[in-house]
Each structure stands twice: as C-alpha cells, then as structure tokens.
Amino acid sequence: MSENKVLVEVNNLKKHFPKGKDLRGRDKSVLKAVDGVSFQIRQGETFGLVGESGSGKSTVGRCLLRLYDYTDGEVFYDGKPLGKLGEKGLKPFRRQIQSIFQDPYSSLNPSLNVLELISEPMRIHGLYRGEERKEAVAELLEKVGLKREHLYRFPHEFSGGQRQRISIARALSVRPEFVVCDEPISALDVSVQAQVVNMLEDLQAEFGLTYLFIAHDLSMVRHISDRIGVMYGGRLVEVAESDELYDNPLHPYTKALLSSILETDPLKASQRIQLETYAAGRGSEEAAVLREVSPGHYVAGDYGN
Ligand SMILES: Nc1ncnc2c1ncn2[C@@H]1O[C@H](COP(=O)(O)OP(=O)(O)OP(=O)(O)O)[C@@H](O)[C@H]1O
Ligand SMILES: [Mg+2]
C-alpha cells in the first residue's frame, strides 16, 4: 500500500461556518468545524476517521466531495486541486468520487424504483444505454447481495440493510475510484453491520476502491481501516496505522476515546486531567502540528516523547 500513489491529499483544510450576524449585519464569529487538517490517502487504501460527535469528521468528508466550498487549504485529487473548480470543472470528479451516507432512508428517493435509483447516476454521467444499462444494474444488484427480481421494487419494500446495499450499488454504478463512507453502518442493526462492512471490503478488492471511512464504532473502523486519523475539535490529533493506533495510542484524546469503548473501564482520572489540559491549549498553532514520532505514527503537541 505504501508504494501506491497518493490519490487524495488534504492540505491544511479549514472550514469555518458563520455563527450569526451582529446588529450591523457583520459576521459575529465563526465556528471552526475543521481547522487545519492534513492527511493523505493512497490508492486502494482505507483511511478511517474517528472522533466524538461534532469533531468535524463529516465536514471533512463534505469538503472532499466538494459539497462545501472550503475556507482555506486545499484538497488534491490525483494531484489536481479541487478547491477552485466550478461545477463544470468538477464533473469528472463528481463521477470518480462517490459517497455513502449513514441514513439509507432519506438518501433514496422513495418514488423511484431500484432500477431508476441505480441507473440515475449512470444516465447523468452517460454510462451505458438501454438494455446494457439495465443489465449493468442487475449485475451490480447481485454484487451487493440483492436480486434481479428487486429491480422494480421501491425503497419502502426493503429493510435498512437492504436499502444501504441499494445506496452502495448506486454509488458504485458510475465506477468511482474513491468513496467517502460517512458512518455507512451506524443506522443499521448490529446483526447486519458486519455483513455490510465485509461487503464493502469485498467490493473494494474487486473494484480497486479507495475509502475514507468515517465512524463512531471503533472496533469496526479498526477492522476495515489501514490507517486511522483521530479528530478532536476540528483538528487531527493523531494518525497511525490501525493496529499501531490501538496498541500504542499516544495522544490523551485517543486514549480517552479508546478507553471509553471498553464501557466498563471509565476514563481514568489522570487521562481526564491530561485531556483537560490539552483542551485548554488546543487553540494554539503548536498544538495543531502533527509530528512523526515513529515511522507512520503522527501525534499533535508534545505527546509521545
Ligand atoms: N452546514 C453547517 N452549518 C453550520 N455548522 C455546521 C454545519 N455542518 C456542521 N456544522 C458544525 O460543525 C461542527 C462539526 O460538525 P460535523 O458534522 O462535521 O461533525 P461530526 O464529527 O461529523 O459529528 P457526528 O459524529 O455527530 O456526525 C459541529 O459543531 C456542527 O454543528
Ligand atoms: Mg458526522
């Protein structure tokens, strides 16, 4: 993997949202949802993004998809900067970069049947025609564990897991290279989560996909990711290979995040103090800089010495 080319490069990305206006109509202050994030994803790799609610994970994903303009920094896709492109310039990237979101209920138009849902992106991007398109959709359906008979059914006729399979088929219908998976299994029953994750892995191998995998569930993200970035307050505080991150977490926030999944093991007092100290100083620029403390293991601040 480490010899594959860098497909996605995020360079000091910032996305600030205005919080409101003062009486003269000027922006009062900004919410720094993403505040200087840098990382790279190599072709064929799965990069996991974890962190508590509101830490900025989805905002990073939405910037990569160019659903948002960003405040500062740049995203390079296969070496090309996306930031200043208009819709026309973005068109090829709108095919190459696809997304799968958490909620398979709201993301599928209820008035379209499966054939229409999955072939819509194909039509937009001019892939296949007529019977060929229908055949391609039927094949994709089988790849995501559904059946040809499902072509003329509507979203409400499926379970949550099946709807997410339809969303996945839709995302893959235009043969993307890179897929932003934003909590793709969080809304599903625990019993089907593993099936969907395994399927995403199989599809990745078959189609040579690269994933950004945003997740709350730390055991699942460890399983699927090659490397993981930990976000806290709009910044990355640690990046490492999955096993290294779990076996040897260095940043107090990563430690806290990992210990909180062991439910029975409440956050240790010393960790909490470290975290509070960190939180107090996290606005500083030094705190935002990631240092490589061992090969491929990066941490913010002066932790890990
Ligand atoms: N469109 C928006 N307008 C204003 N503020 C926003 C917008 N989108 C996100 N935010 C704010 O930016 C911050 C980061 O949100 P984001 O959705 O990226 O977090 P997240 O890590 O994905 O959280 P979760 O785990 O709950 O999905 C939050 O404070 C959120 O309220
Ligand atoms: Mg989110």
Short mmCIF file of C-alpha atoms and ligand atoms in Angstrom, two decimals:
data_model
loop_
_atom_site.label_atom_id
_atom_site.label_comp_id
_atom_site.label_asym_id
_atom_site.label_seq_id
_atom_site.Cartn_x
_atom_site.Cartn_y
_atom_site.Cartn_z
CA MET A 1 0.00 0.00 0.00
CA SER A 2 2.75 2.45 0.94
CA GLU A 3 4.13 2.26 -2.60
CA ASN A 4 0.75 3.11 -4.19
CA LYS A 5 0.29 6.65 -5.45
CA VAL A 6 -1.31 9.28 -3.25
CA LEU A 7 -4.89 9.61 -4.53
CA VAL A 8 -6.23 12.16 -2.06
CA GLU A 9 -4.16 14.82 -0.39
CA VAL A 10 -5.72 17.12 2.16
CA ASN A 11 -3.56 20.11 2.89
CA ASN A 12 -4.27 22.38 5.87
CA LEU A 13 -8.01 22.18 5.20
CA LYS A 14 -10.21 24.66 7.04
CA LYS A 15 -13.96 25.00 7.03
CA HIS A 16 -15.43 27.72 9.20
CA PHE A 17 -19.15 28.36 9.48
CA PRO A 18 -20.50 31.82 10.35
CA LYS A 19 -22.28 31.64 13.70
CA GLY A 20 -24.54 34.59 13.06
CA LYS A 21 -24.64 38.31 12.36
CA ASP A 22 -24.29 41.27 14.67
CA LEU A 23 -26.72 44.22 14.55
CA ARG A 24 -24.87 45.77 11.64
CA GLY A 25 -25.07 42.56 9.66
CA ARG A 26 -21.43 41.64 10.13
CA ASP A 27 -20.44 38.08 10.93
CA LYS A 28 -20.24 37.80 14.69
CA SER A 29 -17.87 34.91 14.95
CA VAL A 30 -17.13 31.65 13.26
CA LEU A 31 -17.43 28.03 14.19
CA LYS A 32 -14.20 26.30 13.24
CA ALA A 33 -15.68 22.95 12.24
CA VAL A 34 -12.43 21.96 10.51
CA ASP A 35 -9.39 23.96 11.43
CA GLY A 36 -6.22 22.94 9.65
CA VAL A 37 -6.39 19.26 8.77
CA SER A 38 -3.78 17.48 6.63
CA PHE A 39 -3.56 13.84 5.59
CA GLN A 40 -3.07 11.68 2.53
CA ILE A 41 -4.88 8.61 1.27
CA ARG A 42 -3.13 6.22 -1.07
CA GLN A 43 -4.86 4.38 -3.86
CA GLY A 44 -6.53 1.20 -2.60
CA GLU A 45 -6.25 2.27 1.00
CA THR A 46 -8.97 2.72 3.61
CA PHE A 47 -8.37 5.75 5.79
CA GLY A 48 -10.55 5.78 8.89
CA LEU A 49 -11.67 8.99 10.57
CA VAL A 50 -12.86 8.82 14.16
CA GLY A 51 -13.69 11.32 16.88
CA GLU A 52 -16.55 12.42 19.04
CA SER A 53 -19.75 13.94 17.69
CA GLY A 54 -19.12 17.43 16.34
CA SER A 55 -15.37 16.97 15.90
CA GLY A 56 -15.63 17.74 12.18
CA LYS A 57 -15.49 14.33 10.52
CA SER A 58 -18.48 14.78 8.20
CA THR A 59 -17.36 18.30 7.35
CA VAL A 60 -14.03 16.91 6.14
CA GLY A 61 -15.96 14.35 4.07
CA ARG A 62 -18.22 17.00 2.61
CA CYS A 63 -15.25 19.16 1.67
CA LEU A 64 -13.62 16.19 -0.11
CA LEU A 65 -16.87 15.69 -2.02
CA ARG A 66 -16.91 19.42 -2.74
CA LEU A 67 -20.40 19.60 -1.29
CA TYR A 68 -18.86 22.50 0.60
CA ASP A 69 -16.52 25.22 -0.53
CA TYR A 70 -13.75 25.38 1.99
CA THR A 71 -12.47 28.36 3.92
CA ASP A 72 -8.79 27.65 3.40
CA GLY A 73 -6.35 24.94 2.45
CA GLU A 74 -6.67 22.58 -0.48
CA VAL A 75 -7.76 19.11 -1.46
CA PHE A 76 -5.81 17.46 -4.27
CA TYR A 77 -7.39 14.54 -6.06
CA ASP A 78 -4.85 12.60 -8.09
CA GLY A 79 -2.67 15.69 -7.90
CA LYS A 80 -5.35 18.13 -9.09
CA PRO A 81 -6.61 20.88 -6.77
CA LEU A 82 -10.41 20.79 -6.39
CA GLY A 83 -10.93 23.96 -4.37
CA LYS A 84 -11.48 26.49 -7.10
CA LEU A 85 -13.24 24.31 -9.63
CA GLY A 86 -16.80 25.21 -10.64
CA GLU A 87 -19.44 22.60 -11.38
CA LYS A 88 -18.20 22.18 -14.96
CA GLY A 89 -14.63 21.52 -13.87
CA LEU A 90 -15.86 19.24 -11.11
CA LYS A 91 -17.90 16.99 -13.42
CA PRO A 92 -15.27 14.24 -13.88
CA PHE A 93 -14.62 14.25 -10.13
CA ARG A 94 -18.35 14.00 -9.46
CA ARG A 95 -18.10 10.58 -11.09
CA GLN A 96 -14.76 9.46 -9.65
CA ILE A 97 -15.63 10.45 -6.09
CA GLN A 98 -18.81 8.94 -4.65
CA SER A 99 -20.38 8.84 -1.21
CA ILE A 100 -22.35 6.55 1.04
CA PHE A 101 -24.12 8.19 3.96
CA GLN A 102 -25.50 6.97 7.22
CA ASP A 103 -29.16 7.17 6.52
CA PRO A 104 -30.39 4.84 3.78
CA TYR A 105 -33.93 6.05 4.44
CA SER A 106 -33.57 9.68 3.49
CA SER A 107 -30.92 9.24 0.81
CA LEU A 108 -33.10 7.19 -1.55
CA ASN A 109 -35.90 8.95 -3.42
CA PRO A 110 -38.98 6.93 -2.38
CA SER A 111 -40.75 7.44 -5.70
CA LEU A 112 -38.05 5.75 -7.80
CA ASN A 113 -37.69 2.01 -8.17
CA VAL A 114 -34.36 0.23 -7.76
CA LEU A 115 -33.59 0.26 -11.48
CA GLU A 116 -34.24 4.00 -11.67
CA LEU A 117 -32.32 4.72 -8.47
CA ILE A 118 -29.20 2.88 -9.54
CA SER A 119 -29.27 3.91 -13.18
CA GLU A 120 -29.82 7.61 -12.47
CA PRO A 121 -26.10 8.36 -11.87
CA MET A 122 -25.25 6.28 -14.96
CA ARG A 123 -27.58 8.43 -17.02
CA ILE A 124 -26.17 11.66 -15.60
CA HIS A 125 -22.65 10.58 -16.49
CA GLY A 126 -23.60 8.99 -19.82
CA LEU A 127 -22.60 5.43 -18.96
CA TYR A 128 -24.28 2.57 -20.85
CA ARG A 129 -27.58 2.84 -22.67
CA GLY A 130 -30.91 0.97 -22.81
CA GLU A 131 -30.70 -2.74 -22.16
CA GLU A 132 -27.00 -2.50 -21.41
CA ARG A 133 -27.71 -0.16 -18.55
CA LYS A 134 -30.38 -2.44 -17.13
CA GLU A 135 -28.01 -5.39 -17.37
CA ALA A 136 -25.27 -3.41 -15.58
CA VAL A 137 -27.71 -2.52 -12.80
CA ALA A 138 -28.81 -6.15 -12.43
CA GLU A 139 -25.19 -7.27 -12.15
CA LEU A 140 -24.45 -4.62 -9.55
CA LEU A 141 -27.51 -5.67 -7.55
CA GLU A 142 -26.12 -9.18 -7.36
CA LYS A 143 -22.74 -7.86 -6.28
CA VAL A 144 -24.33 -6.09 -3.32
CA GLY A 145 -26.28 -9.19 -2.32
CA LEU A 146 -29.65 -8.31 -3.83
CA LYS A 147 -31.52 -9.97 -6.65
CA ARG A 148 -32.55 -9.19 -10.20
CA GLU A 149 -36.18 -9.53 -9.09
CA HIS A 150 -35.67 -6.44 -6.96
CA LEU A 151 -35.22 -4.14 -9.99
CA TYR A 152 -38.80 -2.92 -9.99
CA ARG A 153 -39.32 -2.60 -6.26
CA PHE A 154 -39.34 0.63 -4.27
CA PRO A 155 -37.21 1.65 -1.26
CA HIS A 156 -40.02 1.14 1.29
CA GLU A 157 -40.16 -2.55 0.38
CA PHE A 158 -36.66 -3.14 1.76
CA SER A 159 -35.07 -3.44 5.19
CA GLY A 160 -32.49 -0.88 6.39
CA GLY A 161 -29.60 -3.14 5.47
CA GLN A 162 -31.03 -3.77 2.01
CA ARG A 163 -31.56 -0.07 1.45
CA GLN A 164 -27.96 0.59 2.34
CA ARG A 165 -27.00 -2.07 -0.22
CA ILE A 166 -29.03 -0.14 -2.79
CA SER A 167 -27.20 3.08 -1.84
CA ILE A 168 -23.90 1.28 -2.24
CA ALA A 169 -24.89 -0.05 -5.66
CA ARG A 170 -25.94 3.46 -6.64
CA ALA A 171 -22.60 4.89 -5.52
CA LEU A 172 -20.71 2.21 -7.44
CA SER A 173 -22.86 2.47 -10.58
CA VAL A 174 -20.55 5.05 -12.15
CA ARG A 175 -17.36 3.10 -11.40
CA PRO A 176 -15.83 5.54 -8.92
CA GLU A 177 -12.27 5.31 -7.65
CA PHE A 178 -12.79 6.91 -4.26
CA VAL A 179 -15.77 6.58 -1.91
CA VAL A 180 -16.45 8.71 1.15
CA CYS A 181 -18.29 6.40 3.55
CA ASP A 182 -19.80 8.58 6.28
CA GLU A 183 -21.00 6.27 9.05
CA PRO A 184 -22.37 3.82 6.49
CA ILE A 185 -23.38 1.24 9.08
CA SER A 186 -24.31 3.37 12.10
CA ALA A 187 -28.03 3.30 11.39
CA LEU A 188 -28.15 -0.45 10.79
CA ASP A 189 -28.97 -3.28 13.15
CA VAL A 190 -25.87 -4.66 14.78
CA SER A 191 -26.60 -8.02 13.19
CA VAL A 192 -26.20 -6.61 9.67
CA GLN A 193 -23.36 -4.15 10.32
CA ALA A 194 -20.63 -6.74 9.90
CA GLN A 195 -22.20 -8.08 6.71
CA VAL A 196 -22.22 -4.63 5.16
CA VAL A 197 -18.64 -3.92 6.25
CA ASN A 198 -17.48 -7.24 4.81
CA MET A 199 -19.29 -6.45 1.60
CA LEU A 200 -17.62 -3.02 1.40
CA GLU A 201 -14.26 -4.77 1.77
CA ASP A 202 -15.08 -7.28 -0.97
CA LEU A 203 -16.23 -4.50 -3.29
CA GLN A 204 -13.07 -2.57 -2.53
CA ALA A 205 -10.92 -5.52 -3.57
CA GLU A 206 -12.97 -6.22 -6.68
CA PHE A 207 -13.13 -2.64 -7.96
CA GLY A 208 -9.84 -1.34 -6.58
CA LEU A 209 -11.61 1.29 -4.49
CA THR A 210 -10.10 3.77 -2.08
CA TYR A 211 -12.17 4.63 1.00
CA LEU A 212 -12.46 7.39 3.53
CA PHE A 213 -14.33 5.61 6.31
CA ILE A 214 -15.91 7.86 8.93
CA ALA A 215 -17.11 6.01 12.00
CA HIS A 216 -18.16 6.06 15.61
CA ASP A 217 -17.75 2.35 16.11
CA LEU A 218 -14.09 1.94 16.90
CA SER A 219 -13.93 -1.81 16.59
CA MET A 220 -15.42 -1.70 13.11
CA VAL A 221 -13.13 1.10 11.98
CA ARG A 222 -10.08 -0.76 13.24
CA HIS A 223 -11.17 -3.79 11.27
CA ILE A 224 -11.67 -2.01 7.97
CA SER A 225 -9.02 0.74 8.04
CA ASP A 226 -5.38 0.56 7.05
CA ARG A 227 -4.67 3.84 8.79
CA ILE A 228 -6.78 5.95 11.12
CA GLY A 229 -6.92 9.65 11.90
CA VAL A 230 -8.37 10.84 15.20
CA MET A 231 -10.21 14.17 15.11
CA TYR A 232 -10.79 16.44 18.05
CA GLY A 233 -12.26 19.93 17.85
CA GLY A 234 -11.75 20.31 14.12
CA ARG A 235 -8.19 19.04 14.12
CA LEU A 236 -6.37 15.78 13.70
CA VAL A 237 -4.61 14.86 16.92
CA GLU A 238 -3.17 11.52 15.88
CA VAL A 239 -2.66 9.45 12.72
CA ALA A 240 -1.25 5.94 12.64
CA GLU A 241 -1.70 2.51 11.15
CA SER A 242 -4.77 0.90 12.68
CA ASP A 243 -3.12 -1.67 14.91
CA GLU A 244 -0.44 0.79 15.99
CA LEU A 245 -3.09 3.34 16.98
CA TYR A 246 -4.99 0.83 19.09
CA ASP A 247 -1.94 -0.85 20.63
CA ASN A 248 0.05 2.29 21.24
CA PRO A 249 -2.16 5.39 21.40
CA LEU A 250 -0.12 8.46 22.32
CA HIS A 251 -2.47 11.39 22.45
CA PRO A 252 -4.61 11.73 25.58
CA TYR A 253 -7.69 12.20 23.47
CA THR A 254 -7.04 8.98 21.53
CA LYS A 255 -6.51 7.17 24.81
CA ALA A 256 -9.75 8.56 26.16
CA LEU A 257 -11.62 7.60 23.02
CA LEU A 258 -10.27 4.07 23.13
CA SER A 259 -10.87 3.58 26.82
CA SER A 260 -14.44 4.81 26.53
CA ILE A 261 -15.26 1.93 24.20
CA LEU A 262 -14.31 -0.53 26.87
CA GLU A 263 -17.55 0.53 28.55
CA THR A 264 -16.70 -1.00 31.91
CA ASP A 265 -13.47 0.95 32.14
CA PRO A 266 -14.33 4.56 32.94
CA LEU A 267 -11.95 7.27 31.84
CA LYS A 268 -9.08 7.25 34.28
CA ALA A 269 -8.61 10.42 36.32
CA SER A 270 -5.06 11.02 35.09
CA GLN A 271 -6.23 10.73 31.50
CA ARG A 272 -9.05 13.14 32.12
CA ILE A 273 -6.68 15.71 33.57
CA GLN A 274 -4.34 15.34 30.60
CA LEU A 275 -7.25 15.78 28.25
CA GLU A 276 -8.50 18.89 30.01
CA THR A 277 -5.01 20.36 29.89
CA TYR A 278 -4.90 19.59 26.21
CA ALA A 279 -8.35 21.02 25.56
CA ALA A 280 -7.37 24.27 27.25
CA GLY A 281 -4.41 24.75 24.93
CA ARG A 282 -5.75 23.26 21.77
CA GLY A 283 -6.37 26.55 20.01
CA SER A 284 -2.65 27.15 19.67
CA GLU A 285 -0.87 26.54 16.41
CA GLU A 286 1.79 24.32 18.02
CA ALA A 287 -0.94 22.04 19.31
CA ALA A 288 -2.15 21.54 15.74
CA VAL A 289 1.14 20.39 14.25
CA LEU A 290 1.49 16.65 13.78
CA ARG A 291 4.95 15.23 14.48
CA GLU A 292 6.10 11.83 13.29
CA VAL A 293 7.19 10.06 16.46
CA SER A 294 7.82 6.67 14.89
CA PRO A 295 7.54 5.64 11.24
CA GLY A 296 4.00 6.47 10.11
CA HIS A 297 2.80 7.42 13.59
CA TYR A 298 1.95 11.11 13.93
CA VAL A 299 0.76 12.94 17.02
CA ALA A 300 -0.13 16.56 17.81
CA GLY A 301 1.54 18.54 20.56
CA ASP A 302 4.44 17.11 22.52
CA TYR A 303 2.97 13.73 23.37
CA GLY A 304 4.80 10.51 22.74
CA ASN A 305 8.28 11.55 23.80
N1 LIG B 1 -23.75 23.30 7.49
C1 LIG B 1 -23.36 23.68 8.71
N2 LIG B 1 -23.58 24.91 9.18
C2 LIG B 1 -23.16 25.30 10.40
N3 LIG B 1 -22.48 24.50 11.26
C3 LIG B 1 -22.22 23.25 10.84
C4 LIG B 1 -22.62 22.76 9.57
N4 LIG B 1 -22.21 21.47 9.44
C5 LIG B 1 -21.59 21.17 10.57
N5 LIG B 1 -21.59 22.24 11.42
C6 LIG B 1 -20.96 22.26 12.75
O1 LIG B 1 -19.60 21.90 12.58
C7 LIG B 1 -19.17 21.05 13.64
C8 LIG B 1 -18.66 19.74 13.07
O2 LIG B 1 -19.76 19.03 12.54
P1 LIG B 1 -19.61 17.63 11.80
O3 LIG B 1 -20.96 17.26 11.31
O4 LIG B 1 -18.51 17.70 10.81
O5 LIG B 1 -19.17 16.67 12.99
P2 LIG B 1 -19.03 15.08 13.03
O6 LIG B 1 -17.69 14.78 13.58
O7 LIG B 1 -19.38 14.51 11.71
O8 LIG B 1 -20.13 14.68 14.12
P3 LIG B 1 -21.08 13.38 14.19
O9 LIG B 1 -20.21 12.29 14.74
O10 LIG B 1 -22.16 13.78 15.12
O11 LIG B 1 -21.59 13.07 12.81
C9 LIG B 1 -20.34 20.91 14.58
O12 LIG B 1 -20.21 21.86 15.60
C10 LIG B 1 -21.52 21.22 13.70
O13 LIG B 1 -22.59 21.73 14.45
MG MG B 2 -20.87 13.21 11.05
#
